């Protein structure tokens, strides 16, 4: 095999390790590292929970635990080793100290605090570097982190479920369950990888969702519970709503309104909610400002599960990057739409998307479509 083929083989393994961090590393990127010498894996690592070891340090420690000296070895890492002090020391320094001879990275770190500085530090220490191997796969794994670092806002994914004729609920509002169990469980996996889950007061009134992650992970590695965000212009969410009643240290709730009602905000604060007022000129929640605020709060991926009105408002405001649509092989006839959008007079006014991924989940079809910008 050529060196390029060998490098790709080990980088694919590093990407597998990065996927191990899918449900735990947030807000840090999901990174995997594999250290190899003469075709032998010396150590492997993946980013741990914030404050824990990054992938490179974990791989070096894993090699040491297995009795291997990594001097002269090659480290395959899915993201440029960091060069700044954050919650942990710089990974570039740890690789230099370990005696690694070569570092192959999938992509440069989009974080302005790094952005090439990690490579520069390695090169200054005489370590050979290579970057750009399987970059598309690495970027996709960290699409939210890349979005936050380059655009200052999270990657917004809107989850929808509908019948084959496009209905998300019956005319009486009933929607449980249009799709099957496999699709619902898959939906929880997408919830689990998100930094925050967003819904609206209409959905809370109609469905009373818990909006948490269930059935993902295990006892030893439970899935992180994303932060919940509720768009509620007048802070009218009932205190006995499940989204309020299940507030805990790992189940925070931010209620975002447009009317600064001190009494209601104080009542919600007493119940454990955080509140925020972000109003636009029409007296509704400023959704663009909300998305920017979530970016400032280190939200990488925002997962939306809302009703047709809020879905439409988010789309009209240009806040959504991707649709995650589950289509059931059923016909419901008249019902409630997935998204409320104004009528257009010409096809030139349509919102264009491109299919990113289409697959079958149980009896249902899962479509991932991204907006053409």
JSON list of C-alpha atoms in Angstrom, two decimals, residues 133-362:
[
{"chain": "A", "resi": 133, "resn": "UNK", "atom": "CA", "xyz": [-7.33, 13.94, 4.63]},
{"chain": "A", "resi": 134, "resn": "UNK", "atom": "CA", "xyz": [-11.05, 12.97, 4.69]},
{"chain": "A", "resi": 135, "resn": "UNK", "atom": "CA", "xyz": [-11.86, 16.58, 5.48]},
{"chain": "A", "resi": 136, "resn": "UNK", "atom": "CA", "xyz": [-15.51, 16.33, 4.40]},
{"chain": "A", "resi": 137, "resn": "UNK", "atom": "CA", "xyz": [-16.22, 13.51, 6.85]},
{"chain": "A", "resi": 138, "resn": "UNK", "atom": "CA", "xyz": [-14.45, 15.36, 9.65]},
{"chain": "A", "resi": 139, "resn": "UNK", "atom": "CA", "xyz": [-16.30, 18.61, 8.95]},
{"chain": "A", "resi": 140, "resn": "UNK", "atom": "CA", "xyz": [-19.66, 16.85, 8.84]},
{"chain": "A", "resi": 141, "resn": "UNK", "atom": "CA", "xyz": [-19.05, 15.30, 12.25]},
{"chain": "A", "resi": 142, "resn": "UNK", "atom": "CA", "xyz": [-18.47, 18.80, 13.65]},
{"chain": "A", "resi": 143, "resn": "UNK", "atom": "CA", "xyz": [-20.82, 20.79, 11.44]},
{"chain": "A", "resi": 144, "resn": "UNK", "atom": "CA", "xyz": [-22.20, 22.69, 14.43]},
{"chain": "A", "resi": 145, "resn": "UNK", "atom": "CA", "xyz": [-18.79, 23.57, 15.85]},
{"chain": "A", "resi": 146, "resn": "UNK", "atom": "CA", "xyz": [-17.64, 24.76, 12.43]},
{"chain": "A", "resi": 147, "resn": "UNK", "atom": "CA", "xyz": [-20.83, 26.84, 12.08]},
{"chain": "A", "resi": 148, "resn": "UNK", "atom": "CA", "xyz": [-20.34, 28.49, 15.46]},
{"chain": "A", "resi": 149, "resn": "UNK", "atom": "CA", "xyz": [-16.69, 29.27, 14.80]},
{"chain": "A", "resi": 150, "resn": "UNK", "atom": "CA", "xyz": [-17.17, 30.61, 11.27]},
{"chain": "A", "resi": 151, "resn": "UNK", "atom": "CA", "xyz": [-20.66, 32.16, 11.43]},
{"chain": "A", "resi": 152, "resn": "UNK", "atom": "CA", "xyz": [-21.07, 32.88, 15.14]},
{"chain": "A", "resi": 153, "resn": "UNK", "atom": "CA", "xyz": [-24.27, 30.83, 15.24]},
{"chain": "A", "resi": 154, "resn": "UNK", "atom": "CA", "xyz": [-25.22, 27.17, 15.64]},
{"chain": "A", "resi": 155, "resn": "UNK", "atom": "CA", "xyz": [-26.17, 24.77, 12.87]},
{"chain": "A", "resi": 156, "resn": "UNK", "atom": "CA", "xyz": [-29.97, 24.66, 13.05]},
{"chain": "A", "resi": 157, "resn": "UNK", "atom": "CA", "xyz": [-31.64, 21.35, 12.24]},
{"chain": "A", "resi": 158, "resn": "UNK", "atom": "CA", "xyz": [-35.44, 21.23, 12.13]},
{"chain": "A", "resi": 159, "resn": "UNK", "atom": "CA", "xyz": [-37.04, 17.85, 12.79]},
{"chain": "A", "resi": 160, "resn": "UNK", "atom": "CA", "xyz": [-40.39, 17.09, 11.17]},
{"chain": "A", "resi": 161, "resn": "UNK", "atom": "CA", "xyz": [-42.63, 14.02, 10.93]},
{"chain": "A", "resi": 162, "resn": "UNK", "atom": "CA", "xyz": [-45.44, 13.66, 8.43]},
{"chain": "A", "resi": 163, "resn": "UNK", "atom": "CA", "xyz": [-47.62, 11.34, 6.46]},
{"chain": "A", "resi": 164, "resn": "UNK", "atom": "CA", "xyz": [-46.97, 10.71, 2.78]},
{"chain": "A", "resi": 165, "resn": "UNK", "atom": "CA", "xyz": [-49.48, 13.44, 1.94]},
{"chain": "A", "resi": 166, "resn": "UNK", "atom": "CA", "xyz": [-47.61, 15.95, 4.09]},
{"chain": "A", "resi": 167, "resn": "UNK", "atom": "CA", "xyz": [-49.75, 16.13, 7.23]},
{"chain": "A", "resi": 168, "resn": "UNK", "atom": "CA", "xyz": [-48.04, 16.45, 10.61]},
{"chain": "A", "resi": 169, "resn": "UNK", "atom": "CA", "xyz": [-51.22, 15.94, 12.67]},
{"chain": "A", "resi": 170, "resn": "UNK", "atom": "CA", "xyz": [-54.95, 15.42, 12.36]},
{"chain": "A", "resi": 171, "resn": "UNK", "atom": "CA", "xyz": [-57.29, 18.40, 12.26]},
{"chain": "A", "resi": 172, "resn": "UNK", "atom": "CA", "xyz": [-57.90, 17.88, 16.01]},
{"chain": "A", "resi": 173, "resn": "UNK", "atom": "CA", "xyz": [-54.17, 18.17, 16.67]},
{"chain": "A", "resi": 174, "resn": "UNK", "atom": "CA", "xyz": [-53.48, 14.49, 17.38]},
{"chain": "A", "resi": 175, "resn": "UNK", "atom": "CA", "xyz": [-50.08, 13.37, 16.06]},
{"chain": "A", "resi": 176, "resn": "UNK", "atom": "CA", "xyz": [-48.99, 10.45, 18.25]},
{"chain": "A", "resi": 177, "resn": "UNK", "atom": "CA", "xyz": [-47.81, 8.49, 16.52]},
{"chain": "A", "resi": 178, "resn": "UNK", "atom": "CA", "xyz": [-47.56, 9.14, 12.79]},
{"chain": "A", "resi": 179, "resn": "UNK", "atom": "CA", "xyz": [-44.15, 7.51, 12.45]},
{"chain": "A", "resi": 180, "resn": "UNK", "atom": "CA", "xyz": [-42.96, 4.20, 13.90]},
{"chain": "A", "resi": 181, "resn": "UNK", "atom": "CA", "xyz": [-40.84, 3.35, 16.91]},
{"chain": "A", "resi": 182, "resn": "UNK", "atom": "CA", "xyz": [-37.60, 3.08, 14.91]},
{"chain": "A", "resi": 183, "resn": "UNK", "atom": "CA", "xyz": [-38.03, 6.61, 13.56]},
{"chain": "A", "resi": 184, "resn": "UNK", "atom": "CA", "xyz": [-38.83, 7.97, 17.01]},
{"chain": "A", "resi": 185, "resn": "UNK", "atom": "CA", "xyz": [-35.72, 6.34, 18.47]},
{"chain": "A", "resi": 186, "resn": "UNK", "atom": "CA", "xyz": [-33.64, 7.72, 15.62]},
{"chain": "A", "resi": 187, "resn": "UNK", "atom": "CA", "xyz": [-35.06, 11.12, 16.45]},
{"chain": "A", "resi": 188, "resn": "UNK", "atom": "CA", "xyz": [-33.77, 10.77, 20.02]},
{"chain": "A", "resi": 189, "resn": "UNK", "atom": "CA", "xyz": [-30.28, 10.08, 18.65]},
{"chain": "A", "resi": 190, "resn": "UNK", "atom": "CA", "xyz": [-30.43, 13.39, 16.77]},
{"chain": "A", "resi": 191, "resn": "UNK", "atom": "CA", "xyz": [-31.66, 15.10, 19.92]},
{"chain": "A", "resi": 192, "resn": "UNK", "atom": "CA", "xyz": [-28.75, 13.61, 21.86]},
{"chain": "A", "resi": 193, "resn": "UNK", "atom": "CA", "xyz": [-26.09, 15.03, 19.54]},
{"chain": "A", "resi": 194, "resn": "UNK", "atom": "CA", "xyz": [-27.54, 18.55, 19.77]},
{"chain": "A", "resi": 195, "resn": "UNK", "atom": "CA", "xyz": [-26.38, 21.23, 22.18]},
{"chain": "A", "resi": 196, "resn": "UNK", "atom": "CA", "xyz": [-29.91, 22.49, 22.69]},
{"chain": "A", "resi": 197, "resn": "UNK", "atom": "CA", "xyz": [-33.50, 21.57, 21.81]},
{"chain": "A", "resi": 198, "resn": "UNK", "atom": "CA", "xyz": [-35.95, 24.30, 20.82]},
{"chain": "A", "resi": 199, "resn": "UNK", "atom": "CA", "xyz": [-39.73, 24.30, 20.84]},
{"chain": "A", "resi": 200, "resn": "UNK", "atom": "CA", "xyz": [-42.57, 26.78, 21.16]},
{"chain": "A", "resi": 201, "resn": "UNK", "atom": "CA", "xyz": [-45.38, 27.43, 23.60]},
{"chain": "A", "resi": 202, "resn": "UNK", "atom": "CA", "xyz": [-47.93, 26.08, 21.11]},
{"chain": "A", "resi": 203, "resn": "UNK", "atom": "CA", "xyz": [-46.27, 22.67, 21.14]},
{"chain": "A", "resi": 204, "resn": "UNK", "atom": "CA", "xyz": [-46.10, 22.69, 24.94]},
{"chain": "A", "resi": 205, "resn": "UNK", "atom": "CA", "xyz": [-49.83, 23.42, 25.17]},
{"chain": "A", "resi": 206, "resn": "UNK", "atom": "CA", "xyz": [-50.76, 20.81, 22.58]},
{"chain": "A", "resi": 207, "resn": "UNK", "atom": "CA", "xyz": [-48.36, 17.92, 23.30]},
{"chain": "A", "resi": 208, "resn": "UNK", "atom": "CA", "xyz": [-46.83, 18.71, 26.73]},
{"chain": "A", "resi": 209, "resn": "UNK", "atom": "CA", "xyz": [-43.45, 17.26, 25.68]},
{"chain": "A", "resi": 210, "resn": "UNK", "atom": "CA", "xyz": [-40.61, 16.43, 28.05]},
{"chain": "A", "resi": 211, "resn": "UNK", "atom": "CA", "xyz": [-38.14, 17.42, 25.33]},
{"chain": "A", "resi": 212, "resn": "UNK", "atom": "CA", "xyz": [-35.32, 15.30, 26.68]},
{"chain": "A", "resi": 213, "resn": "UNK", "atom": "CA", "xyz": [-33.20, 12.39, 25.44]},
{"chain": "A", "resi": 214, "resn": "UNK", "atom": "CA", "xyz": [-34.32, 8.86, 26.18]},
{"chain": "A", "resi": 215, "resn": "UNK", "atom": "CA", "xyz": [-32.94, 5.46, 25.16]},
{"chain": "A", "resi": 216, "resn": "UNK", "atom": "CA", "xyz": [-29.54, 6.72, 24.01]},
{"chain": "A", "resi": 217, "resn": "UNK", "atom": "CA", "xyz": [-26.30, 5.63, 25.68]},
{"chain": "A", "resi": 218, "resn": "UNK", "atom": "CA", "xyz": [-26.00, 3.22, 28.59]},
{"chain": "A", "resi": 219, "resn": "UNK", "atom": "CA", "xyz": [-25.41, 3.23, 32.34]},
{"chain": "A", "resi": 220, "resn": "UNK", "atom": "CA", "xyz": [-21.65, 3.69, 31.95]},
{"chain": "A", "resi": 221, "resn": "UNK", "atom": "CA", "xyz": [-21.93, 6.26, 29.16]},
{"chain": "A", "resi": 222, "resn": "UNK", "atom": "CA", "xyz": [-25.29, 8.03, 29.41]},
{"chain": "A", "resi": 223, "resn": "UNK", "atom": "CA", "xyz": [-26.15, 10.55, 26.74]},
{"chain": "A", "resi": 224, "resn": "UNK", "atom": "CA", "xyz": [-25.79, 14.19, 27.73]},
{"chain": "A", "resi": 225, "resn": "UNK", "atom": "CA", "xyz": [-29.12, 15.97, 28.16]},
{"chain": "A", "resi": 226, "resn": "UNK", "atom": "CA", "xyz": [-29.25, 19.02, 25.86]},
{"chain": "A", "resi": 227, "resn": "UNK", "atom": "CA", "xyz": [-30.31, 22.39, 27.11]},
{"chain": "A", "resi": 228, "resn": "UNK", "atom": "CA", "xyz": [-34.01, 23.09, 26.36]},
{"chain": "A", "resi": 229, "resn": "UNK", "atom": "CA", "xyz": [-35.10, 26.42, 24.85]},
{"chain": "A", "resi": 230, "resn": "UNK", "atom": "CA", "xyz": [-38.75, 27.50, 24.83]},
{"chain": "A", "resi": 231, "resn": "UNK", "atom": "CA", "xyz": [-40.03, 30.35, 22.66]},
{"chain": "A", "resi": 232, "resn": "UNK", "atom": "CA", "xyz": [-42.87, 31.83, 24.72]},
{"chain": "A", "resi": 233, "resn": "UNK", "atom": "CA", "xyz": [-43.54, 35.49, 23.90]},
{"chain": "A", "resi": 234, "resn": "UNK", "atom": "CA", "xyz": [-45.59, 36.23, 27.04]},
{"chain": "A", "resi": 235, "resn": "UNK", "atom": "CA", "xyz": [-43.94, 33.76, 29.44]},
{"chain": "A", "resi": 236, "resn": "UNK", "atom": "CA", "xyz": [-47.20, 31.84, 29.70]},
{"chain": "A", "resi": 237, "resn": "UNK", "atom": "CA", "xyz": [-45.83, 28.31, 30.04]},
{"chain": "A", "resi": 238, "resn": "UNK", "atom": "CA", "xyz": [-47.76, 26.49, 32.82]},
{"chain": "A", "resi": 239, "resn": "UNK", "atom": "CA", "xyz": [-45.67, 25.52, 35.84]},
{"chain": "A", "resi": 240, "resn": "UNK", "atom": "CA", "xyz": [-47.11, 22.00, 35.67]},
{"chain": "A", "resi": 241, "resn": "UNK", "atom": "CA", "xyz": [-45.92, 21.51, 32.08]},
{"chain": "A", "resi": 242, "resn": "UNK", "atom": "CA", "xyz": [-43.53, 18.56, 31.87]},
{"chain": "A", "resi": 243, "resn": "UNK", "atom": "CA", "xyz": [-40.80, 20.70, 30.33]},
{"chain": "A", "resi": 244, "resn": "UNK", "atom": "CA", "xyz": [-40.84, 22.75, 33.55]},
{"chain": "A", "resi": 245, "resn": "UNK", "atom": "CA", "xyz": [-41.46, 19.93, 36.01]},
{"chain": "A", "resi": 246, "resn": "UNK", "atom": "CA", "xyz": [-38.44, 17.90, 34.89]},
{"chain": "A", "resi": 247, "resn": "UNK", "atom": "CA", "xyz": [-35.92, 20.72, 35.25]},
{"chain": "A", "resi": 248, "resn": "UNK", "atom": "CA", "xyz": [-32.72, 19.39, 36.80]},
{"chain": "A", "resi": 249, "resn": "UNK", "atom": "CA", "xyz": [-29.01, 20.18, 36.77]},
{"chain": "A", "resi": 250, "resn": "UNK", "atom": "CA", "xyz": [-28.68, 18.31, 33.46]},
{"chain": "A", "resi": 251, "resn": "UNK", "atom": "CA", "xyz": [-32.06, 19.45, 32.11]},
{"chain": "A", "resi": 252, "resn": "UNK", "atom": "CA", "xyz": [-31.93, 23.23, 32.01]},
{"chain": "A", "resi": 253, "resn": "UNK", "atom": "CA", "xyz": [-34.68, 25.32, 30.51]},
{"chain": "A", "resi": 254, "resn": "UNK", "atom": "CA", "xyz": [-34.34, 28.77, 28.95]},
{"chain": "A", "resi": 255, "resn": "UNK", "atom": "CA", "xyz": [-37.67, 30.51, 28.33]},
{"chain": "A", "resi": 256, "resn": "UNK", "atom": "CA", "xyz": [-37.36, 33.28, 25.76]},
{"chain": "A", "resi": 257, "resn": "UNK", "atom": "CA", "xyz": [-40.09, 35.91, 25.60]},
{"chain": "A", "resi": 258, "resn": "UNK", "atom": "CA", "xyz": [-40.87, 39.27, 24.06]},
{"chain": "A", "resi": 259, "resn": "UNK", "atom": "CA", "xyz": [-42.89, 40.91, 26.83]},
{"chain": "A", "resi": 260, "resn": "UNK", "atom": "CA", "xyz": [-40.85, 41.77, 29.91]},
{"chain": "A", "resi": 261, "resn": "UNK", "atom": "CA", "xyz": [-43.38, 40.64, 32.51]},
{"chain": "A", "resi": 262, "resn": "UNK", "atom": "CA", "xyz": [-41.40, 40.79, 35.75]},
{"chain": "A", "resi": 263, "resn": "UNK", "atom": "CA", "xyz": [-43.94, 38.83, 37.80]},
{"chain": "A", "resi": 264, "resn": "UNK", "atom": "CA", "xyz": [-44.13, 35.92, 35.39]},
{"chain": "A", "resi": 265, "resn": "UNK", "atom": "CA", "xyz": [-40.36, 35.86, 34.91]},
{"chain": "A", "resi": 266, "resn": "UNK", "atom": "CA", "xyz": [-39.89, 35.76, 38.70]},
{"chain": "A", "resi": 267, "resn": "UNK", "atom": "CA", "xyz": [-42.36, 32.88, 38.98]},
{"chain": "A", "resi": 268, "resn": "UNK", "atom": "CA", "xyz": [-40.50, 30.93, 36.31]},
{"chain": "A", "resi": 269, "resn": "UNK", "atom": "CA", "xyz": [-37.18, 31.70, 37.98]},
{"chain": "A", "resi": 270, "resn": "UNK", "atom": "CA", "xyz": [-38.53, 30.28, 41.25]},
{"chain": "A", "resi": 271, "resn": "UNK", "atom": "CA", "xyz": [-39.37, 27.10, 39.29]},
{"chain": "A", "resi": 272, "resn": "UNK", "atom": "CA", "xyz": [-35.77, 26.82, 38.10]},
{"chain": "A", "resi": 273, "resn": "UNK", "atom": "CA", "xyz": [-36.12, 28.39, 34.64]},
{"chain": "A", "resi": 274, "resn": "UNK", "atom": "CA", "xyz": [-33.82, 30.95, 33.14]},
{"chain": "A", "resi": 275, "resn": "UNK", "atom": "CA", "xyz": [-35.64, 33.70, 31.25]},
{"chain": "A", "resi": 276, "resn": "UNK", "atom": "CA", "xyz": [-34.56, 36.05, 28.52]},
{"chain": "A", "resi": 277, "resn": "UNK", "atom": "CA", "xyz": [-36.34, 38.88, 26.71]},
{"chain": "A", "resi": 278, "resn": "UNK", "atom": "CA", "xyz": [-35.56, 39.27, 23.00]},
{"chain": "A", "resi": 279, "resn": "UNK", "atom": "CA", "xyz": [-38.28, 41.25, 21.23]},
{"chain": "A", "resi": 280, "resn": "UNK", "atom": "CA", "xyz": [-38.54, 42.28, 17.60]},
{"chain": "A", "resi": 281, "resn": "UNK", "atom": "CA", "xyz": [-40.48, 45.23, 16.15]},
{"chain": "A", "resi": 282, "resn": "UNK", "atom": "CA", "xyz": [-43.73, 43.23, 15.99]},
{"chain": "A", "resi": 283, "resn": "UNK", "atom": "CA", "xyz": [-43.74, 42.23, 19.66]},
{"chain": "A", "resi": 284, "resn": "UNK", "atom": "CA", "xyz": [-42.64, 38.65, 18.98]},
{"chain": "A", "resi": 285, "resn": "UNK", "atom": "CA", "xyz": [-39.41, 36.90, 19.92]},
{"chain": "A", "resi": 286, "resn": "UNK", "atom": "CA", "xyz": [-36.56, 38.03, 17.68]},
{"chain": "A", "resi": 287, "resn": "UNK", "atom": "CA", "xyz": [-35.55, 34.64, 16.31]},
{"chain": "A", "resi": 288, "resn": "UNK", "atom": "CA", "xyz": [-32.42, 35.85, 14.53]},
{"chain": "A", "resi": 289, "resn": "UNK", "atom": "CA", "xyz": [-31.20, 37.43, 17.76]},
{"chain": "A", "resi": 290, "resn": "UNK", "atom": "CA", "xyz": [-32.05, 34.24, 19.63]},
{"chain": "A", "resi": 291, "resn": "UNK", "atom": "CA", "xyz": [-29.97, 32.09, 17.28]},
{"chain": "A", "resi": 292, "resn": "UNK", "atom": "CA", "xyz": [-27.05, 34.50, 17.66]},
{"chain": "A", "resi": 293, "resn": "UNK", "atom": "CA", "xyz": [-27.44, 34.45, 21.45]},
{"chain": "A", "resi": 294, "resn": "UNK", "atom": "CA", "xyz": [-27.34, 30.66, 21.47]},
{"chain": "A", "resi": 295, "resn": "UNK", "atom": "CA", "xyz": [-24.12, 30.81, 19.47]},
{"chain": "A", "resi": 296, "resn": "UNK", "atom": "CA", "xyz": [-22.64, 33.09, 22.13]},
{"chain": "A", "resi": 297, "resn": "UNK", "atom": "CA", "xyz": [-23.68, 30.50, 24.71]},
{"chain": "A", "resi": 298, "resn": "UNK", "atom": "CA", "xyz": [-21.62, 27.83, 22.90]},
{"chain": "A", "resi": 299, "resn": "UNK", "atom": "CA", "xyz": [-24.52, 26.02, 21.26]},
{"chain": "A", "resi": 300, "resn": "UNK", "atom": "CA", "xyz": [-23.09, 24.09, 18.30]},
{"chain": "A", "resi": 301, "resn": "UNK", "atom": "CA", "xyz": [-26.15, 22.24, 16.99]},
{"chain": "A", "resi": 302, "resn": "UNK", "atom": "CA", "xyz": [-29.69, 23.44, 17.66]},
{"chain": "A", "resi": 303, "resn": "UNK", "atom": "CA", "xyz": [-32.40, 20.81, 17.20]},
{"chain": "A", "resi": 304, "resn": "UNK", "atom": "CA", "xyz": [-35.88, 22.24, 16.55]},
{"chain": "A", "resi": 305, "resn": "UNK", "atom": "CA", "xyz": [-39.06, 20.31, 17.34]},
{"chain": "A", "resi": 306, "resn": "UNK", "atom": "CA", "xyz": [-41.84, 22.84, 17.10]},
{"chain": "A", "resi": 307, "resn": "UNK", "atom": "CA", "xyz": [-45.26, 23.46, 15.60]},
{"chain": "A", "resi": 308, "resn": "UNK", "atom": "CA", "xyz": [-46.08, 24.72, 12.13]},
{"chain": "A", "resi": 309, "resn": "UNK", "atom": "CA", "xyz": [-46.21, 28.41, 13.14]},
{"chain": "A", "resi": 310, "resn": "UNK", "atom": "CA", "xyz": [-42.81, 28.57, 14.80]},
{"chain": "A", "resi": 311, "resn": "UNK", "atom": "CA", "xyz": [-41.35, 26.35, 12.07]},
{"chain": "A", "resi": 312, "resn": "UNK", "atom": "CA", "xyz": [-42.59, 28.82, 9.48]},
{"chain": "A", "resi": 313, "resn": "UNK", "atom": "CA", "xyz": [-41.28, 31.80, 11.41]},
{"chain": "A", "resi": 314, "resn": "UNK", "atom": "CA", "xyz": [-37.82, 30.24, 11.71]},
{"chain": "A", "resi": 315, "resn": "UNK", "atom": "CA", "xyz": [-37.74, 29.47, 8.00]},
{"chain": "A", "resi": 316, "resn": "UNK", "atom": "CA", "xyz": [-38.90, 32.94, 6.98]},
{"chain": "A", "resi": 317, "resn": "UNK", "atom": "CA", "xyz": [-36.20, 34.45, 9.20]},
{"chain": "A", "resi": 318, "resn": "UNK", "atom": "CA", "xyz": [-33.54, 32.35, 7.45]},
{"chain": "A", "resi": 319, "resn": "UNK", "atom": "CA", "xyz": [-32.58, 30.60, 10.69]},
{"chain": "A", "resi": 320, "resn": "UNK", "atom": "CA", "xyz": [-32.75, 26.97, 9.51]},
{"chain": "A", "resi": 321, "resn": "UNK", "atom": "CA", "xyz": [-29.89, 25.10, 7.84]},
{"chain": "A", "resi": 322, "resn": "UNK", "atom": "CA", "xyz": [-31.27, 21.59, 7.53]},
{"chain": "A", "resi": 323, "resn": "UNK", "atom": "CA", "xyz": [-34.55, 19.68, 7.61]},
{"chain": "A", "resi": 324, "resn": "UNK", "atom": "CA", "xyz": [-34.68, 16.24, 9.24]},
{"chain": "A", "resi": 325, "resn": "UNK", "atom": "CA", "xyz": [-37.92, 14.81, 7.89]},
{"chain": "A", "resi": 326, "resn": "UNK", "atom": "CA", "xyz": [-39.48, 11.44, 8.72]},
{"chain": "A", "resi": 327, "resn": "UNK", "atom": "CA", "xyz": [-42.16, 10.39, 6.25]},
{"chain": "A", "resi": 328, "resn": "UNK", "atom": "CA", "xyz": [-44.59, 7.62, 7.21]},
{"chain": "A", "resi": 329, "resn": "UNK", "atom": "CA", "xyz": [-46.15, 5.37, 4.53]},
{"chain": "A", "resi": 330, "resn": "UNK", "atom": "CA", "xyz": [-49.65, 6.55, 5.40]},
{"chain": "A", "resi": 331, "resn": "UNK", "atom": "CA", "xyz": [-52.24, 8.97, 4.03]},
{"chain": "A", "resi": 332, "resn": "UNK", "atom": "CA", "xyz": [-54.18, 11.11, 6.51]},
{"chain": "A", "resi": 333, "resn": "UNK", "atom": "CA", "xyz": [-56.25, 13.37, 4.31]},
{"chain": "A", "resi": 334, "resn": "UNK", "atom": "CA", "xyz": [-57.00, 16.86, 5.66]},
{"chain": "A", "resi": 335, "resn": "UNK", "atom": "CA", "xyz": [-54.84, 17.70, 8.64]},
{"chain": "A", "resi": 336, "resn": "UNK", "atom": "CA", "xyz": [-52.28, 20.15, 10.00]},
{"chain": "A", "resi": 337, "resn": "UNK", "atom": "CA", "xyz": [-49.25, 21.17, 7.93]},
{"chain": "A", "resi": 338, "resn": "UNK", "atom": "CA", "xyz": [-45.64, 20.73, 9.01]},
{"chain": "A", "resi": 339, "resn": "UNK", "atom": "CA", "xyz": [-44.79, 24.35, 8.26]},
{"chain": "A", "resi": 340, "resn": "UNK", "atom": "CA", "xyz": [-46.90, 27.49, 7.85]},
{"chain": "A", "resi": 341, "resn": "UNK", "atom": "CA", "xyz": [-45.53, 29.61, 5.02]},
{"chain": "A", "resi": 342, "resn": "UNK", "atom": "CA", "xyz": [-47.21, 32.40, 3.09]},
{"chain": "A", "resi": 343, "resn": "UNK", "atom": "CA", "xyz": [-48.53, 31.69, -0.39]},
{"chain": "A", "resi": 344, "resn": "UNK", "atom": "CA", "xyz": [-46.29, 32.66, -3.30]},
{"chain": "A", "resi": 345, "resn": "UNK", "atom": "CA", "xyz": [-47.36, 33.83, -6.74]},
{"chain": "A", "resi": 346, "resn": "UNK", "atom": "CA", "xyz": [-44.36, 32.54, -8.64]},
{"chain": "A", "resi": 347, "resn": "UNK", "atom": "CA", "xyz": [-42.07, 29.53, -8.28]},
{"chain": "A", "resi": 348, "resn": "UNK", "atom": "CA", "xyz": [-39.10, 31.88, -8.13]},
{"chain": "A", "resi": 349, "resn": "UNK", "atom": "CA", "xyz": [-40.17, 32.60, -4.54]},
{"chain": "A", "resi": 350, "resn": "UNK", "atom": "CA", "xyz": [-39.83, 29.01, -3.36]},
{"chain": "A", "resi": 351, "resn": "UNK", "atom": "CA", "xyz": [-37.26, 27.96, -0.77]},
{"chain": "A", "resi": 352, "resn": "UNK", "atom": "CA", "xyz": [-34.71, 25.72, -2.43]},
{"chain": "A", "resi": 353, "resn": "UNK", "atom": "CA", "xyz": [-33.17, 22.68, -0.75]},
{"chain": "A", "resi": 354, "resn": "UNK", "atom": "CA", "xyz": [-30.86, 19.87, -1.76]},
{"chain": "A", "resi": 355, "resn": "UNK", "atom": "CA", "xyz": [-31.19, 16.30, -0.58]},
{"chain": "A", "resi": 356, "resn": "UNK", "atom": "CA", "xyz": [-28.20, 15.44, 1.59]},
{"chain": "A", "resi": 357, "resn": "UNK", "atom": "CA", "xyz": [-29.20, 11.96, 2.73]},
{"chain": "A", "resi": 358, "resn": "UNK", "atom": "CA", "xyz": [-32.22, 9.72, 2.20]},
{"chain": "A", "resi": 359, "resn": "UNK", "atom": "CA", "xyz": [-32.62, 6.37, 3.93]},
{"chain": "A", "resi": 360, "resn": "UNK", "atom": "CA", "xyz": [-35.18, 4.02, 5.39]},
{"chain": "A", "resi": 361, "resn": "UNK", "atom": "CA", "xyz": [-35.67, 3.88, 9.17]},
{"chain": "A", "resi": 362, "resn": "UNK", "atom": "CA", "xyz": [-37.95, 1.00, 10.06]}
]
